Amino acid sequence: MSAKSLTRKATNRADTNTGRIAAAVSPYERLRHALEWVMSEARALNRDDVNAVVDEITRVALNLNERSRP
């Protein structure tokens, strides 16, 4: 695929997912759509980039876990 085609596909994914998140009423529904977006972007990654993304997602999850503790 050309760079222009890949850019267009990424823009379309972003537009679709931000629209779903904005239209959601419940905060949990918004979170679900955001996580679905992360998964759709992960599927579009090159295999070489996966480890860096996993590390970043793990860092965010650990940060959220620490914030949820009393």
XYZ file of C-alpha atoms in Angstrom:
70
model
C 0.000 0.000 0.000
C 1.109 3.509 -0.661
C 1.823 5.993 2.120
C -1.135 8.084 0.970
C -3.469 5.090 1.244
C -2.174 4.176 4.697
C -2.584 7.769 5.864
C -6.143 7.864 4.552
C -6.997 4.600 6.334
C -5.540 5.883 9.617
C -7.467 9.152 9.288
C -10.683 7.260 8.627
C -10.114 5.065 11.708
C -9.449 8.137 13.833
C -12.541 9.968 12.567
C -14.774 6.948 13.111
C -13.501 6.215 16.585
C -13.488 9.794 17.856
C -17.074 10.095 16.622
C -18.096 6.974 18.533
C -16.385 8.206 21.690
C -17.998 11.642 21.423
C -21.464 10.154 20.847
C -21.297 7.783 23.810
C -23.343 8.778 26.841
C -21.935 6.521 29.540
C -18.311 6.992 30.624
C -17.899 3.203 30.471
C -19.189 3.165 26.903
C -16.660 5.888 26.055
C -13.913 3.784 27.648
C -15.027 0.713 25.689
C -14.888 2.638 22.409
C -11.460 4.028 23.304
C -10.154 0.526 24.005
C -11.651 -0.743 20.745
C -9.781 2.057 19.001
C -6.513 0.989 20.654
C -7.116 -2.555 19.426
C -7.866 -1.402 15.868
C -4.644 0.614 15.841
C -2.694 -2.321 17.270
C -3.911 -4.536 14.430
C -2.560 -1.986 11.956
C 0.959 -1.991 13.472
C 4.069 -3.527 12.026
C 5.338 -6.448 14.085
C 8.502 -4.511 14.929
C 6.499 -1.786 16.685
C 4.370 -4.078 18.853
C 6.750 -4.348 21.818
C 7.010 -0.574 22.219
C 3.230 -0.215 22.138
C 2.763 -3.038 24.654
C 5.232 -1.317 26.985
C 3.353 1.985 26.691
C -0.057 0.383 27.295
C 1.360 -1.509 30.273
C 2.731 1.740 31.703
C -0.674 3.409 31.387
C -2.449 0.428 32.970
C -0.030 0.392 35.901
C -0.533 4.126 36.367
C -4.332 3.673 36.414
C -3.971 0.788 38.856
C -1.909 2.926 41.242
C -4.473 5.743 41.069
C -7.344 3.386 41.927
C -5.756 2.221 45.190
C -7.026 3.786 48.403
